[in-house]
Each structure stands twice: as C-alpha cells, then as structure tokens.
Short mmCIF file of C-alpha atoms in Angstrom, two decimals:
data_model
loop_
_atom_site.label_atom_id
_atom_site.label_comp_id
_atom_site.label_asym_id
_atom_site.label_seq_id
_atom_site.Cartn_x
_atom_site.Cartn_y
_atom_site.Cartn_z
CA MET C 1 -7.62 -24.63 28.49
CA ASP C 2 -6.97 -23.77 24.36
CA LEU C 3 -9.20 -20.79 24.35
CA ILE C 4 -8.14 -18.13 21.44
CA PRO C 5 -9.20 -15.17 22.02
CA VAL C 6 -8.19 -15.76 25.89
CA PRO C 7 -10.91 -14.78 28.15
CA GLN C 8 -11.17 -12.20 30.71
CA VAL C 9 -12.05 -14.82 33.50
CA ALA C 10 -11.80 -18.44 33.13
CA VAL C 11 -12.07 -20.45 36.21
CA PRO C 12 -11.89 -24.36 35.50
CA ASP C 13 -13.01 -27.15 37.98
CA GLY C 14 -9.88 -28.04 39.81
CA ASP C 15 -10.84 -31.95 39.89
CA GLY C 16 -10.85 -32.07 36.18
CA ARG C 17 -14.67 -32.73 36.11
CA ARG C 18 -16.44 -33.17 32.88
CA LEU C 19 -20.01 -32.95 31.51
CA VAL C 20 -21.10 -35.46 28.91
CA LEU C 21 -23.28 -34.27 26.56
CA GLY C 22 -25.55 -36.62 24.33
CA PRO C 23 -26.88 -38.50 22.61
CA GLU C 24 -29.78 -36.08 22.19
CA PRO C 25 -29.06 -32.59 24.17
CA VAL C 26 -32.16 -30.45 24.92
CA LEU C 27 -32.05 -26.90 24.64
CA GLU C 28 -33.52 -23.79 26.27
CA ALA C 29 -33.72 -20.92 24.01
CA GLY C 30 -34.91 -17.37 26.03
CA PRO C 31 -36.31 -14.48 24.73
CA GLY C 32 -34.10 -12.68 22.27
CA THR C 33 -32.01 -15.73 21.95
CA GLU C 34 -33.48 -17.23 19.25
CA GLY C 35 -30.84 -16.22 16.72
CA VAL C 36 -28.19 -17.88 18.54
CA ALA C 37 -30.30 -21.06 19.02
CA ARG C 38 -30.82 -21.09 15.18
CA TRP C 39 -26.98 -20.86 14.49
CA LEU C 40 -26.21 -23.51 17.05
CA ARG C 41 -28.33 -25.95 15.88
CA ARG C 42 -27.12 -25.06 12.02
CA GLU C 43 -23.18 -25.28 13.22
CA LEU C 44 -23.09 -27.66 15.84
CA GLY C 45 -25.77 -29.81 14.86
CA SER C 46 -24.00 -30.35 11.25
CA ALA C 47 -20.89 -30.93 13.47
CA THR C 48 -22.62 -33.33 16.22
CA GLY C 49 -25.64 -34.96 14.59
CA TRP C 50 -27.57 -33.05 17.68
CA SER C 51 -30.99 -31.57 16.61
CA LEU C 52 -30.95 -29.51 19.91
CA PRO C 53 -34.75 -29.97 20.63
CA PRO C 54 -36.57 -27.29 22.51
CA ALA C 55 -36.85 -28.44 26.25
CA ALA C 56 -40.37 -29.73 27.17
CA ALA C 57 -42.49 -27.66 29.69
CA GLY C 58 -40.93 -27.38 33.26
CA ALA C 59 -37.80 -29.64 32.24
CA ARG C 60 -34.15 -28.83 32.79
CA ALA C 61 -32.58 -28.02 29.35
CA ASP C 62 -28.83 -29.42 29.09
CA VAL C 63 -27.97 -26.22 27.25
CA ARG C 64 -29.92 -22.82 28.37
CA LEU C 65 -29.52 -19.47 26.62
CA ARG C 66 -30.50 -16.19 27.99
CA ILE C 67 -30.10 -12.57 27.47
CA ASP C 68 -29.34 -10.42 30.80
CA PRO C 69 -27.82 -7.08 30.30
CA GLU C 70 -26.70 -6.89 34.04
CA GLY C 71 -25.92 -10.80 34.55
CA ALA C 72 -23.41 -11.56 31.63
CA GLY C 73 -20.65 -10.45 34.07
CA GLY C 74 -18.43 -8.77 31.58
CA PRO C 75 -18.29 -5.23 30.76
CA GLY C 76 -20.04 -3.86 27.78
CA PRO C 77 -23.03 -5.05 25.49
CA GLU C 78 -20.76 -7.59 23.62
CA SER C 79 -19.82 -9.52 27.25
CA TYR C 80 -21.23 -12.90 27.76
CA GLY C 81 -20.81 -15.45 30.70
CA ILE C 82 -20.88 -19.25 30.58
CA THR C 83 -21.27 -21.97 33.36
CA VAL C 84 -20.64 -25.82 32.84
CA GLY C 85 -21.54 -28.03 35.76
CA ALA C 86 -23.46 -31.13 36.86
CA ASP C 87 -26.66 -29.55 35.86
CA GLY C 88 -25.51 -28.35 32.16
CA VAL C 89 -24.42 -25.70 30.31
CA GLU C 90 -25.82 -21.73 31.33
CA LEU C 91 -24.83 -19.33 28.40
CA THR C 92 -25.72 -15.67 29.08
CA GLY C 93 -25.22 -12.83 26.63
CA ALA C 94 -25.63 -8.84 27.74
CA SER C 95 -27.07 -8.81 24.28
CA PRO C 96 -27.64 -11.12 21.35
CA ALA C 97 -23.85 -10.11 20.17
CA GLY C 98 -22.43 -11.24 23.57
CA LEU C 99 -24.30 -14.55 23.46
CA PHE C 100 -23.47 -15.21 19.86
CA TRP C 101 -19.63 -14.78 21.29
CA GLY C 102 -20.22 -16.91 23.96
CA ALA C 103 -21.56 -19.45 21.58
CA GLN C 104 -18.37 -19.43 19.84
CA THR C 105 -16.44 -20.24 22.85
CA LEU C 106 -18.74 -23.09 23.94
CA ARG C 107 -17.84 -24.30 20.17
CA GLN C 108 -14.23 -24.04 21.09
CA LEU C 109 -14.42 -25.98 24.23
CA LEU C 110 -16.09 -28.77 22.52
CA GLY C 111 -12.95 -29.58 20.48
CA SER C 112 -11.98 -29.01 16.81
CA ASP C 113 -14.31 -31.58 15.60
CA ALA C 114 -17.05 -29.31 16.45
CA TYR C 115 -15.72 -27.61 13.36
CA ARG C 116 -16.44 -30.46 11.11
CA LYS C 117 -19.45 -30.38 8.49
CA ALA C 118 -20.74 -33.69 9.37
CA PRO C 119 -20.47 -35.84 12.82
CA LEU C 120 -17.80 -38.18 13.02
CA PRO C 121 -18.75 -42.26 13.85
CA GLY C 122 -18.65 -42.75 17.47
CA ARG C 123 -17.34 -39.41 18.59
CA THR C 124 -18.72 -38.68 21.79
CA TRP C 125 -18.94 -34.96 23.53
CA SER C 126 -17.80 -33.53 26.74
CA LEU C 127 -16.97 -30.20 28.26
CA PRO C 128 -15.11 -29.16 31.04
CA TYR C 129 -16.57 -27.88 34.14
CA ILE C 130 -15.81 -23.94 34.20
CA GLY C 131 -16.84 -20.64 34.76
CA ILE C 132 -16.34 -17.98 32.18
CA THR C 133 -16.77 -14.31 31.96
CA ASP C 134 -15.72 -12.32 28.97
CA GLY C 135 -16.12 -9.27 27.02
CA PRO C 136 -13.97 -7.37 24.21
CA ARG C 137 -11.53 -4.41 24.74
CA PHE C 138 -12.24 -2.80 21.60
CA GLY C 139 -15.96 -2.41 19.59
CA TRP C 140 -14.19 -2.35 16.04
CA ARG C 141 -12.28 -5.75 15.55
CA GLY C 142 -11.85 -5.89 12.01
CA LEU C 143 -10.58 -7.29 8.66
CA MET C 144 -10.09 -5.43 5.34
CA LEU C 145 -10.61 -7.78 2.14
CA ASP C 146 -9.35 -6.36 -1.16
CA VAL C 147 -11.68 -7.97 -3.59
CA ALA C 148 -10.75 -5.30 -6.17
CA ARG C 149 -7.30 -6.41 -7.22
CA HIS C 150 -8.01 -9.96 -7.31
CA PHE C 151 -11.65 -10.98 -7.12
CA LEU C 152 -13.19 -13.41 -4.50
CA PRO C 153 -16.55 -15.07 -5.15
CA LYS C 154 -19.62 -14.33 -3.15
CA ASP C 155 -19.15 -17.77 -1.41
CA ALA C 156 -15.57 -17.09 -0.22
CA VAL C 157 -16.60 -13.72 1.25
CA LEU C 158 -19.20 -15.92 3.17
CA ARG C 159 -16.85 -18.58 4.37
CA TYR C 160 -14.81 -15.15 5.43
CA ILE C 161 -17.49 -13.90 7.75
CA ASP C 162 -17.82 -17.36 9.14
CA LEU C 163 -13.98 -17.30 9.99
CA LEU C 164 -14.08 -13.54 11.62
CA ALA C 165 -16.93 -15.03 13.56
CA ALA C 166 -14.99 -17.80 14.71
CA HIS C 167 -12.38 -15.42 16.17
CA LYS C 168 -15.05 -12.74 17.60
CA LEU C 169 -14.04 -10.27 14.86
CA ASN C 170 -17.03 -7.93 13.99
CA VAL C 171 -16.36 -5.64 11.02
CA LEU C 172 -15.56 -6.96 7.56
CA HIS C 173 -14.21 -4.09 5.44
CA LEU C 174 -14.91 -4.83 1.65
CA HIS C 175 -12.60 -2.59 -0.91
CA LEU C 176 -14.99 -2.91 -3.69
CA THR C 177 -13.35 -0.44 -6.22
CA ASP C 178 -10.01 0.27 -7.49
CA ASP C 179 -7.96 0.63 -10.82
CA GLN C 180 -7.77 -2.87 -11.36
CA GLY C 181 -11.78 -3.73 -11.00
CA TRP C 182 -14.98 -2.53 -9.93
CA ARG C 183 -16.61 -5.29 -7.93
CA VAL C 184 -20.45 -4.02 -7.24
CA GLU C 185 -23.29 -3.63 -9.44
CA ILE C 186 -24.85 -0.12 -9.88
CA LYS C 187 -27.98 -0.35 -11.95
CA ARG C 188 -28.15 3.16 -13.31
CA TYR C 189 -24.25 2.99 -14.38
CA PRO C 190 -24.01 -0.57 -16.12
CA ARG C 191 -20.81 -0.03 -17.45
CA LEU C 192 -19.09 0.16 -14.10
CA THR C 193 -19.50 -4.14 -14.16
CA GLU C 194 -19.60 -4.64 -17.94
CA VAL C 195 -16.45 -3.04 -18.30
CA GLY C 196 -14.80 -2.13 -15.11
CA ALA C 197 -15.08 -5.54 -13.46
CA TRP C 198 -12.41 -7.03 -15.95
CA ARG C 199 -8.99 -6.71 -16.95
CA SER C 200 -7.32 -8.10 -19.80
CA ARG C 201 -4.63 -9.83 -17.82
CA SER C 202 -2.52 -9.37 -14.38
CA ARG C 203 0.67 -8.91 -13.78
CA TRP C 204 2.15 -12.16 -11.79
CA GLY C 205 3.75 -11.27 -8.68
CA HIS C 206 5.02 -7.35 -7.60
CA ARG C 207 5.17 -4.58 -10.44
CA ALA C 208 8.96 -5.05 -10.68
CA SER C 209 8.49 -8.70 -11.87
CA PRO C 210 8.42 -9.65 -15.63
CA LEU C 211 5.82 -12.05 -15.14
CA TRP C 212 2.37 -11.78 -16.45
CA ASN C 213 -1.09 -14.16 -16.18
CA GLU C 214 -2.42 -13.72 -19.68
CA THR C 215 -5.74 -15.23 -18.37
CA PRO C 216 -8.32 -12.16 -18.08
CA HIS C 217 -9.77 -11.88 -14.66
CA GLY C 218 -12.58 -10.10 -12.99
CA GLY C 219 -15.91 -10.59 -11.06
CA PHE C 220 -18.30 -8.63 -9.55
CA TYR C 221 -21.16 -8.82 -6.75
CA THR C 222 -24.87 -7.88 -8.00
CA GLN C 223 -26.82 -5.98 -5.25
CA ASP C 224 -28.47 -9.17 -4.36
CA ASP C 225 -25.60 -10.76 -3.65
CA LEU C 226 -24.34 -7.92 -1.35
CA ARG C 227 -27.81 -8.13 0.52
CA GLU C 228 -27.10 -11.39 1.17
CA ILE C 229 -23.72 -10.86 2.47
CA VAL C 230 -24.75 -8.27 4.77
CA ALA C 231 -27.72 -10.49 6.04
CA TYR C 232 -25.43 -13.22 6.74
CA ALA C 233 -23.02 -11.04 8.39
CA ALA C 234 -26.06 -9.53 10.19
CA GLU C 235 -26.95 -12.85 11.65
CA ARG C 236 -23.18 -13.42 12.93
CA HIS C 237 -23.03 -9.92 14.18
CA VAL C 238 -20.35 -8.54 11.75
CA ARG C 239 -20.77 -5.17 10.29
CA VAL C 240 -20.23 -4.78 7.03
CA VAL C 241 -18.19 -1.78 5.91
CA PRO C 242 -18.11 -0.75 1.81
CA GLU C 243 -15.56 0.99 0.37
CA ILE C 244 -15.87 3.04 -3.05
CA ASP C 245 -12.50 4.69 -3.43
CA VAL C 246 -12.44 8.38 -4.63
CA PRO C 247 -10.59 10.20 -6.14
CA GLY C 248 -7.91 8.22 -6.87
CA HIS C 249 -7.39 4.52 -7.15
CA SER C 250 -10.28 4.89 -10.10
CA GLN C 251 -9.07 3.79 -13.52
CA ALA C 252 -11.51 0.95 -13.64
CA ALA C 253 -14.44 3.71 -13.13
CA ILE C 254 -12.73 5.88 -15.98
CA ALA C 255 -12.33 2.70 -18.45
CA ALA C 256 -16.15 2.47 -18.02
CA TYR C 257 -17.15 6.05 -18.30
CA PRO C 258 -14.17 8.22 -19.64
CA GLU C 259 -15.95 11.52 -18.99
CA LEU C 260 -14.94 10.82 -15.40
CA GLY C 261 -11.52 11.19 -16.06
CA ASN C 262 -9.61 14.21 -16.61
CA THR C 263 -10.13 14.29 -20.31
CA ASP C 264 -8.49 17.81 -21.05
CA VAL C 265 -5.08 16.05 -20.08
CA VAL C 266 -5.41 12.42 -20.98
CA ASP C 267 -7.23 10.56 -23.70
CA THR C 268 -9.38 8.55 -21.15
CA ALA C 269 -11.30 7.03 -24.00
CA ALA C 270 -7.95 4.88 -24.56
CA LEU C 271 -8.04 3.74 -21.17
CA GLY C 272 -8.86 0.20 -20.13
CA VAL C 273 -8.98 -1.50 -16.70
CA TRP C 274 -5.50 -1.18 -15.30
CA ASP C 275 -3.43 -4.50 -15.45
CA ASP C 276 -0.46 -3.44 -13.32
CA TRP C 277 -0.18 -2.78 -9.53
CA GLY C 278 1.27 0.24 -8.15
CA ILE C 279 -0.46 3.80 -7.85
CA ASN C 280 -2.20 4.60 -10.80
CA GLU C 281 -1.75 8.58 -12.37
CA ASN C 282 -5.72 8.41 -13.77
CA VAL C 283 -7.55 10.01 -11.21
CA LEU C 284 -11.55 11.62 -11.09
CA ALA C 285 -11.81 14.87 -12.52
CA PRO C 286 -12.84 17.59 -9.92
CA THR C 287 -16.28 18.17 -11.67
CA GLU C 288 -19.78 18.77 -10.52
CA ALA C 289 -20.58 15.94 -12.82
CA VAL C 290 -18.23 13.40 -11.25
CA LEU C 291 -19.84 14.44 -8.01
CA ARG C 292 -23.19 13.81 -9.09
CA PHE C 293 -22.16 10.47 -10.47
CA TYR C 294 -20.70 8.97 -7.63
CA GLU C 295 -23.89 10.44 -5.52
CA GLY C 296 -25.61 8.06 -7.71
CA VAL C 297 -23.37 5.20 -6.69
CA PHE C 298 -23.41 5.95 -3.24
CA GLU C 299 -27.21 6.18 -3.42
CA GLU C 300 -27.61 2.61 -4.69
CA LEU C 301 -24.83 1.54 -2.31
CA LEU C 302 -26.78 2.80 0.81
CA GLU C 303 -30.06 0.54 -0.19
CA VAL C 304 -27.77 -2.35 -0.04
CA PHE C 305 -25.78 -1.75 2.99
CA PRO C 306 -28.80 -0.61 5.57
CA ALA C 307 -27.54 1.84 8.09
CA GLU C 308 -28.22 -0.60 11.04
CA VAL C 309 -25.38 -3.20 9.65
CA SER C 310 -23.30 -0.59 8.01
CA PRO C 311 -23.32 2.87 9.90
CA PHE C 312 -19.56 3.67 8.17
CA VAL C 313 -19.25 3.95 4.51
CA HIS C 314 -15.42 4.13 3.39
CA VAL C 315 -14.35 6.44 0.52
CA GLY C 316 -10.64 5.64 0.54
CA GLY C 317 -9.05 9.14 -0.07
CA ASP C 318 -5.61 7.37 -0.31
CA GLU C 319 -2.53 7.95 -2.70
CA CYS C 320 -4.43 10.33 -5.19
CA PRO C 321 -1.42 11.62 -7.86
CA LYS C 322 -2.19 15.22 -8.67
CA ALA C 323 -0.17 15.67 -11.56
CA GLN C 324 -3.31 15.41 -13.73
CA TRP C 325 -4.61 18.14 -11.67
CA LYS C 326 -1.76 20.34 -12.15
CA ALA C 327 -1.90 19.99 -16.06
CA SER C 328 -5.62 20.24 -16.12
CA GLY C 329 -7.33 23.37 -16.92
CA VAL C 330 -10.54 22.41 -15.84
CA ALA C 331 -8.94 21.51 -12.44
CA GLN C 332 -7.26 24.73 -11.86
CA ALA C 333 -10.13 26.78 -12.51
CA ARG C 334 -11.86 24.58 -10.22
CA ILE C 335 -9.11 25.65 -7.34
CA ALA C 336 -9.76 29.15 -8.08
CA GLU C 337 -13.56 29.20 -8.13
CA LEU C 338 -13.43 27.32 -4.52
CA GLY C 339 -10.54 29.08 -3.06
CA VAL C 340 -8.91 25.96 -2.00
CA ASP C 341 -5.40 25.76 -1.31
CA GLY C 342 -3.95 23.83 -4.68
CA GLU C 343 -4.39 20.36 -5.70
CA ASP C 344 -4.51 19.05 -1.92
CA GLY C 345 -7.27 21.05 -1.33
CA LEU C 346 -9.02 20.09 -4.09
CA GLN C 347 -8.60 16.09 -2.58
CA SER C 348 -10.14 17.76 0.51
CA TRP C 349 -13.02 19.47 -1.11
CA PHE C 350 -13.87 15.76 -2.71
CA ILE C 351 -13.87 14.07 0.48
CA ARG C 352 -15.57 16.88 2.50
CA HIS C 353 -18.29 16.90 -0.01
CA PHE C 354 -18.91 13.36 0.57
CA ASP C 355 -18.64 13.28 3.91
CA GLY C 356 -21.51 16.02 4.29
CA TRP C 357 -23.40 14.12 1.74
CA LEU C 358 -23.51 10.93 3.85
CA ALA C 359 -23.99 12.74 7.23
CA GLU C 360 -27.36 13.94 5.70
CA ARG C 361 -28.32 10.33 5.46
CA GLY C 362 -27.28 9.12 8.62
CA ARG C 363 -24.10 7.54 7.92
CA ARG C 364 -20.46 8.31 8.87
CA LEU C 365 -17.63 8.64 6.47
CA ILE C 366 -14.30 6.98 7.06
CA GLY C 367 -11.13 7.00 4.70
CA TRP C 368 -7.85 6.39 4.96
CA ASP C 369 -5.34 8.83 6.88
CA GLU C 370 -4.84 10.97 3.69
CA ILE C 371 -8.43 12.71 4.29
CA LEU C 372 -7.11 14.33 7.27
CA GLU C 373 -5.07 16.88 5.01
CA GLY C 374 -7.29 19.72 4.58
CA GLY C 375 -9.48 19.00 7.61
CA LEU C 376 -12.22 16.80 8.61
CA ALA C 377 -15.94 17.47 9.36
CA PRO C 378 -16.26 16.68 13.37
CA GLY C 379 -18.37 13.18 12.27
CA ALA C 380 -15.50 11.82 10.02
CA ALA C 381 -13.52 8.66 11.43
CA VAL C 382 -10.07 7.90 10.16
CA SER C 383 -8.20 4.64 9.41
CA SER C 384 -4.47 5.10 10.20
CA TRP C 385 -2.57 3.28 7.87
CA ARG C 386 0.81 4.91 7.29
CA GLY C 387 1.51 4.06 10.74
CA TYR C 388 0.10 5.39 13.94
CA ALA C 389 0.96 9.20 13.44
CA GLY C 390 -2.32 9.76 11.36
CA GLY C 391 -4.31 8.05 13.85
CA ILE C 392 -2.82 10.43 16.83
CA ALA C 393 -3.36 13.24 14.92
CA ALA C 394 -6.98 12.25 14.30
CA ALA C 395 -7.45 11.05 17.94
CA GLU C 396 -6.32 14.32 19.49
CA ALA C 397 -8.48 16.29 16.95
CA GLY C 398 -11.25 14.26 18.26
CA HIS C 399 -12.04 12.15 15.58
CA ASP C 400 -12.55 8.43 16.04
CA VAL C 401 -9.70 6.43 14.38
CA VAL C 402 -9.53 2.69 13.33
CA MET C 403 -5.80 1.60 13.80
CA CYS C 404 -4.45 -0.43 11.10
CA PRO C 405 -0.76 0.66 10.42
CA GLU C 406 0.85 -1.45 7.59
CA GLN C 407 4.16 -1.86 9.49
CA GLN C 408 2.05 -3.84 12.09
CA VAL C 409 -1.01 -5.31 10.60
CA TYR C 410 -0.75 -5.47 7.04
CA LEU C 411 -1.18 -9.16 6.41
CA ASP C 412 -0.08 -9.20 3.01
CA HIS C 413 3.63 -8.50 4.45
CA ARG C 414 5.51 -11.60 4.43
CA GLN C 415 5.70 -13.80 7.60
CA ALA C 416 8.96 -14.89 7.33
CA ASP C 417 12.37 -13.94 5.63
CA GLY C 418 13.12 -17.42 4.08
CA GLU C 419 13.17 -17.75 0.37
CA ASP C 420 10.09 -20.23 0.21
CA GLU C 421 7.98 -17.21 1.09
CA PRO C 422 5.58 -16.95 -1.93
CA MET C 423 5.87 -13.40 -3.56
CA PRO C 424 7.40 -11.52 -0.15
CA ILE C 425 6.08 -8.39 0.16
CA GLY C 426 6.79 -5.90 2.90
CA TYR C 427 8.50 -6.21 6.23
CA VAL C 428 8.57 -9.61 8.16
CA ARG C 429 5.74 -9.87 10.48
CA THR C 430 5.93 -13.07 12.36
CA LEU C 431 3.05 -14.44 14.41
CA GLU C 432 4.59 -13.02 17.57
CA ASP C 433 5.22 -9.65 16.02
CA VAL C 434 1.23 -9.48 15.49
CA TYR C 435 0.67 -10.91 18.77
CA ARG C 436 2.61 -7.93 20.23
CA PHE C 437 0.67 -5.10 18.03
CA GLU C 438 -0.68 -2.33 20.33
CA PRO C 439 -3.80 -0.41 18.72
CA VAL C 440 -3.89 2.54 21.19
CA PRO C 441 0.41 4.52 21.25
CA PRO C 442 1.12 5.18 24.74
CA LYS C 443 1.62 8.69 23.83
CA LEU C 444 -2.11 9.39 23.26
CA SER C 445 -3.77 11.17 26.34
CA GLU C 446 -6.61 9.42 27.69
CA GLU C 447 -9.36 11.77 26.40
CA ALA C 448 -7.78 10.71 22.63
CA ALA C 449 -7.28 7.34 23.42
CA ALA C 450 -10.98 7.06 23.89
CA HIS C 451 -11.40 7.95 20.23
CA VAL C 452 -9.48 4.79 19.20
CA LEU C 453 -12.86 2.49 18.09
CA GLY C 454 -10.27 -0.30 17.74
CA ALA C 455 -8.16 -1.94 14.85
CA GLN C 456 -8.35 -3.50 11.80
CA ALA C 457 -5.99 -6.19 10.03
CA ASN C 458 -5.75 -5.14 6.33
CA VAL C 459 -5.25 -7.97 3.13
CA TRP C 460 -4.37 -6.20 0.07
CA THR C 461 -4.51 -8.70 -2.68
CA GLU C 462 -2.16 -7.87 -5.48
CA VAL C 463 0.03 -11.09 -4.91
CA MET C 464 -2.76 -13.32 -3.68
CA GLU C 465 -4.92 -14.57 -6.84
CA ASP C 466 -7.20 -16.87 -5.16
CA GLN C 467 -8.82 -17.94 -1.73
CA SER C 468 -5.42 -20.59 -1.03
CA ARG C 469 -2.88 -17.74 -1.18
CA VAL C 470 -5.47 -15.16 0.93
CA ASP C 471 -5.50 -17.92 3.71
CA TYR C 472 -1.80 -18.48 3.73
CA GLN C 473 -1.41 -14.63 4.11
CA VAL C 474 -3.87 -14.14 6.88
CA PHE C 475 -3.52 -17.43 9.04
CA PRO C 476 -2.68 -18.20 11.56
CA ARG C 477 -1.75 -14.03 12.21
CA LEU C 478 -5.50 -13.25 12.28
CA ALA C 479 -5.64 -15.58 15.61
CA ALA C 480 -3.32 -13.21 17.10
CA PHE C 481 -5.00 -10.14 15.91
CA ALA C 482 -8.33 -11.02 17.45
CA GLU C 483 -6.31 -11.92 20.87
CA VAL C 484 -5.05 -8.47 20.82
CA VAL C 485 -8.27 -6.79 19.86
CA TRP C 486 -10.42 -8.83 21.92
CA SER C 487 -8.39 -9.73 25.39
CA ARG C 488 -7.40 -7.38 27.95
CA LEU C 489 -3.55 -8.41 26.92
CA PRO C 490 -0.79 -6.86 29.14
CA LEU C 491 2.02 -4.32 27.64
CA PRO C 492 3.49 -5.77 24.30
CA GLU C 493 6.64 -6.72 25.56
CA GLU C 494 5.18 -8.40 28.69
CA ARG C 495 2.68 -10.41 26.69
CA ASP C 496 3.20 -14.24 27.14
CA HIS C 497 3.98 -15.51 23.64
CA ALA C 498 4.95 -18.80 24.54
CA ASP C 499 1.40 -19.66 26.18
CA PHE C 500 -0.33 -18.11 23.02
CA GLU C 501 1.85 -20.54 20.83
CA ALA C 502 0.96 -23.62 22.76
CA ARG C 503 -2.88 -22.76 22.73
CA MET C 504 -2.14 -22.36 18.97
CA THR C 505 -1.57 -26.00 18.88
CA ALA C 506 -4.98 -26.87 19.26
CA HIS C 507 -6.41 -23.63 17.07
CA TYR C 508 -4.51 -25.47 13.91
CA ARG C 509 -6.81 -28.52 14.71
CA ARG C 510 -9.72 -26.02 14.03
CA LEU C 511 -8.23 -24.15 11.12
CA ASP C 512 -7.62 -27.99 9.95
CA ALA C 513 -11.35 -28.75 10.67
CA LEU C 514 -12.30 -25.54 8.77
CA GLY C 515 -10.38 -26.12 5.95
CA VAL C 516 -8.17 -23.37 6.06
CA ASP C 517 -4.95 -23.08 3.80
CA TYR C 518 -2.82 -21.39 6.79
CA ARG C 519 0.92 -21.03 6.81
CA PRO C 520 1.99 -24.08 9.08
CA PRO C 521 4.41 -23.16 11.95
CA GLY C 522 7.42 -24.78 10.06
CA GLY C 523 7.05 -22.89 6.75
CA PRO C 524 4.90 -23.10 3.35
CA LEU C 525 4.17 -26.35 1.98
CA PRO C 526 5.58 -26.95 -1.80
CA TRP C 527 1.98 -25.80 -3.08
CA GLN C 528 2.34 -23.04 -1.03
CA ARG C 529 5.47 -21.47 -2.80
CA ARG C 530 5.56 -19.54 -5.96
CA PRO C 531 9.28 -19.99 -7.15
CA GLY C 532 10.48 -17.34 -9.12
CA VAL C 533 8.03 -14.71 -9.07
CA LEU C 534 9.40 -11.46 -7.94
CA GLY C 535 8.18 -9.67 -4.67
CA ARG C 536 9.20 -6.60 -3.06
CA PRO C 537 10.63 -7.79 0.60
CA ILE C 538 11.87 -4.88 2.92
CA GLU C 539 14.78 -5.71 5.32
CA GLY C 540 14.87 -4.81 8.81
CA ALA C 541 12.42 -3.82 11.67
CA PRO C 542 9.52 -1.90 10.22
CA PRO C 543 9.67 2.10 11.63
CA ASN C 544 7.36 2.88 14.53
CA VAL C 545 5.98 5.98 12.86
#
C-alpha cells in the first residue's frame, strides 16, 4: 500500500480482493457532505468520466459519504475512516474536513491516473478491500509561499492549494509584501500596487552573483483575486494566512509612499522597489502616521480574509535593521516619549500595537520569532524560523508556536551537494533529512509542547523565478514534510525511510499526473539546472539551534 502520508491504521484484505467500480458508480452523500461530494464529482469525474449520480431512494450506493463525529475512528475533528468491501466504499469523517482528507486517501487508492484531467481510454477502476482509520498529529500543517520576491500568478496559487490538499496540508501562508514587491491591492493606497508591485530588474542568483535579469518583474493580486483564493482554499479545508511585513522588509511600500520611511535620514523619494536580495536598511518610520497607514492596510486585508478562514494574520517582524532609527531624530524622540528600551524596544512597540489592534478585531497576530524581543501579548503566536530556540522560548512562556526552523524545513535550501543543483542555497536538506524532521523538541515540557500548533515548510523565492523552479525546490520534499506533520511517526532516528522511499515510487507517478516539475531522485534534468549562476551553499550539517 503506497499511501502518503501513511495512515494511522490500515488493514488490507488478506486475500488481495478488489472492488471493481464502474462504469457509472452511484454516490450517496449524507447531510453535511455536500462539499466533498461536489469535489469528488469534479476531480474524480474528470479523471474517470464518472458523473457519480445520487443513489435512487432505498438503493445501496457504491460510494457512501457521511459525517459522524464519534464514528470516524481516528482522533480529533479532522479524522476519517474508510471501509472498502464487497458492498462498496464507506467514507466517514468526524467533520467535513476529516471527510475531505478521507477523499484524498480514496483518490490515492484509485491509482495515479485518478489525478489526470481527462479519462484514459479503456481504463478500468478498482480499489483494494481495506479498512483505514486516520487523523492528523498536528492541526497546523503548512507551507509558506513567498510571492513577493518572485510573483506567482493567481492560477499558480490555486494550483498550490490543490497540491497542499493532495498531501493533507491545511495552511497556506502567503508572504505578500517585501522590499522587492507589494502583491496585494489596497484600494485606499493605490500606489502600493501602481508603484510597489513592480521592479525594473532582478538579481539573477544569490546577491553575490554578478548577473542581472534586466526584464522588469512584478504583479499583484486584486482583492477579488484574493477572495477567490480564500474561497478556493476554504472549499479544500485550507486556511490562508496573509502576511504584511512590518517594520522591516518595507522598501516597496516606501517607494510607493516615501513618507513611510525615515525621511530625516534618507531621501526616501529617491528610492525604488528594491532589485536585489538580502536585508534592506530602509525600514518604516516609528510614527503615528505610519501606524494609521498600516491600520488602513490591515482594515482592507481583514475584509478580504474573513476570520473563519484566516484567524491568524502574520505581521513579519523579522530582520529589521536599526541603523536608520539610531540616526533619526524622530525615532530617538519616539524612544524617549515611549520610554522603551532603545531601538529594539521600538520594534517591539510596532508589533505590540498591531497585536492589540488585531485582537480587538477578533484576530490573532503571528510573526517571526524576532517578535519575542521585548515581550508579547498573551494571544500572539510565533513562527520559529531561526531554529528551535525561539519556539522553545515562546512555548515555555505560554505562546502558541509554529515550528519552521530554517536549518530543517526551508525548502529553498539545496537538495544535494552536486554541482548541477540550480542556484544552490544553504545546507543540504535531502528528502531523508526532511523525513527525519521533528517539530516538537524533546527538551520541551509536556505543558509547553501542547503549545506547538504544528509546523510549516517555508519557500523563499529569491532564486525561484517561476512555477517550475518552485516545484523543483518544493517537491518531492513536501511529501516527506506532509507525512511528518500528519502521521504519528517514531522518533526521527527510528523512522523507516526505506519504506517511505518505496512508497514514493507510486507518489512520483501521482506528481507526474499532476504536472509537478519535481526534482528526480537521480538529480536535476538538463532544463532544471542553472549553470554558472551563483548560489550560497553552506557546507556541513546544519546546527540544531
């Protein structure tokens, strides 16, 4: 059985019997299952040619869907159960989300051709007799896509939502703003996209590379685009976490509205959208006017991302250089006025302001682990990216944590040490390395460990210029990550990577059918390489920090 993620309990029939489906299976959709029935008719229907009509009154359907919070068999609201036998398929979810994850397992059981967009002539369909009960280890199983450095069009984002759902991942974190581009329409501030969404050129490779791509780059999502993304994700039980980065990573916003920057230190009117990579010195000014501006941004954002789909709002808070604040009379006066501890206290003031502002509107702030510096309000959560340490400190202090340490699950890091790896960044993180990632550090107390909401793989796109490059970096490692956050695996050193690799043989065929441009096990194909373009490889094993 080649299921990924591996289910909690799967009992196949000892005699190898199979249920043959077709030519026109009948579907019975119980109360509350309408969304999953619609998804099955659309996705399986396109691959098989089935219309999956409803069962006649009193007739036994071939595929039966029901919601039963007590009878799904697995733990928690996202659990599900599947029984395949002589009388058909019974799919039970503890909730609509659990039922949907069960439908993803059903699709895997049908084989890789179930991922195609049109039926193959002469294809017959069958399922093994089996009983499965399953449910996730973590409630937060995420992927962060950086659409600020290199823009991904709306259709590419929708495609990634489907890829997340196929792997039972349920959070898409969209990094919407940075120095190199502003990607969300804000109607009261049109220059954010008129100016801030476009840069004149891009560094080709790591910032040490002497090469440039002179083609202007940009794009943004209208608010209606984002509403579509949110609705599409919600139908697939994926939450969307929008990120607006403050107070650093803000040159695109300052290029659009120069008054947002430290005008007493820098000629902000001369700044454009940044065309390079790295940490930028141009940060927001610590003024009431800047707070009011970003409150306006967040007001529109909250209308687009409703609380039921996006309870968390990410505010960045990372990598904020303090040189301009040190030199700015305005900033120094604000430090004195607030009575905060220098420039670090000023950054904390920024974050705490929006923490309170979002909490008043029923949302929870989440930010990168730098937001711990200076103290956090009780409801704020932390994305622990610099290692485990920030997450450990946050959890021990009673804050919820999403583990995403760069040394373990930054998928922009290279997958092998060969010279053919395109624009190699960071440590070598192989498929097996990701499979042995453990989101909960053993040193955490039981009480603190309960604050680990889950984990997230992050995809920063400085050296990923298009969808194909993103695919190459993300897959197949996202499949290993998905199993880590869904399945209840043994300790990292005890995990059966050989078994996982064997199951990946079938999973590669699914990825092929989905058109994913993954890194093959034998290394990059000729068109996946980027010869002569500098990266930033780091040698040796990553530190466990």
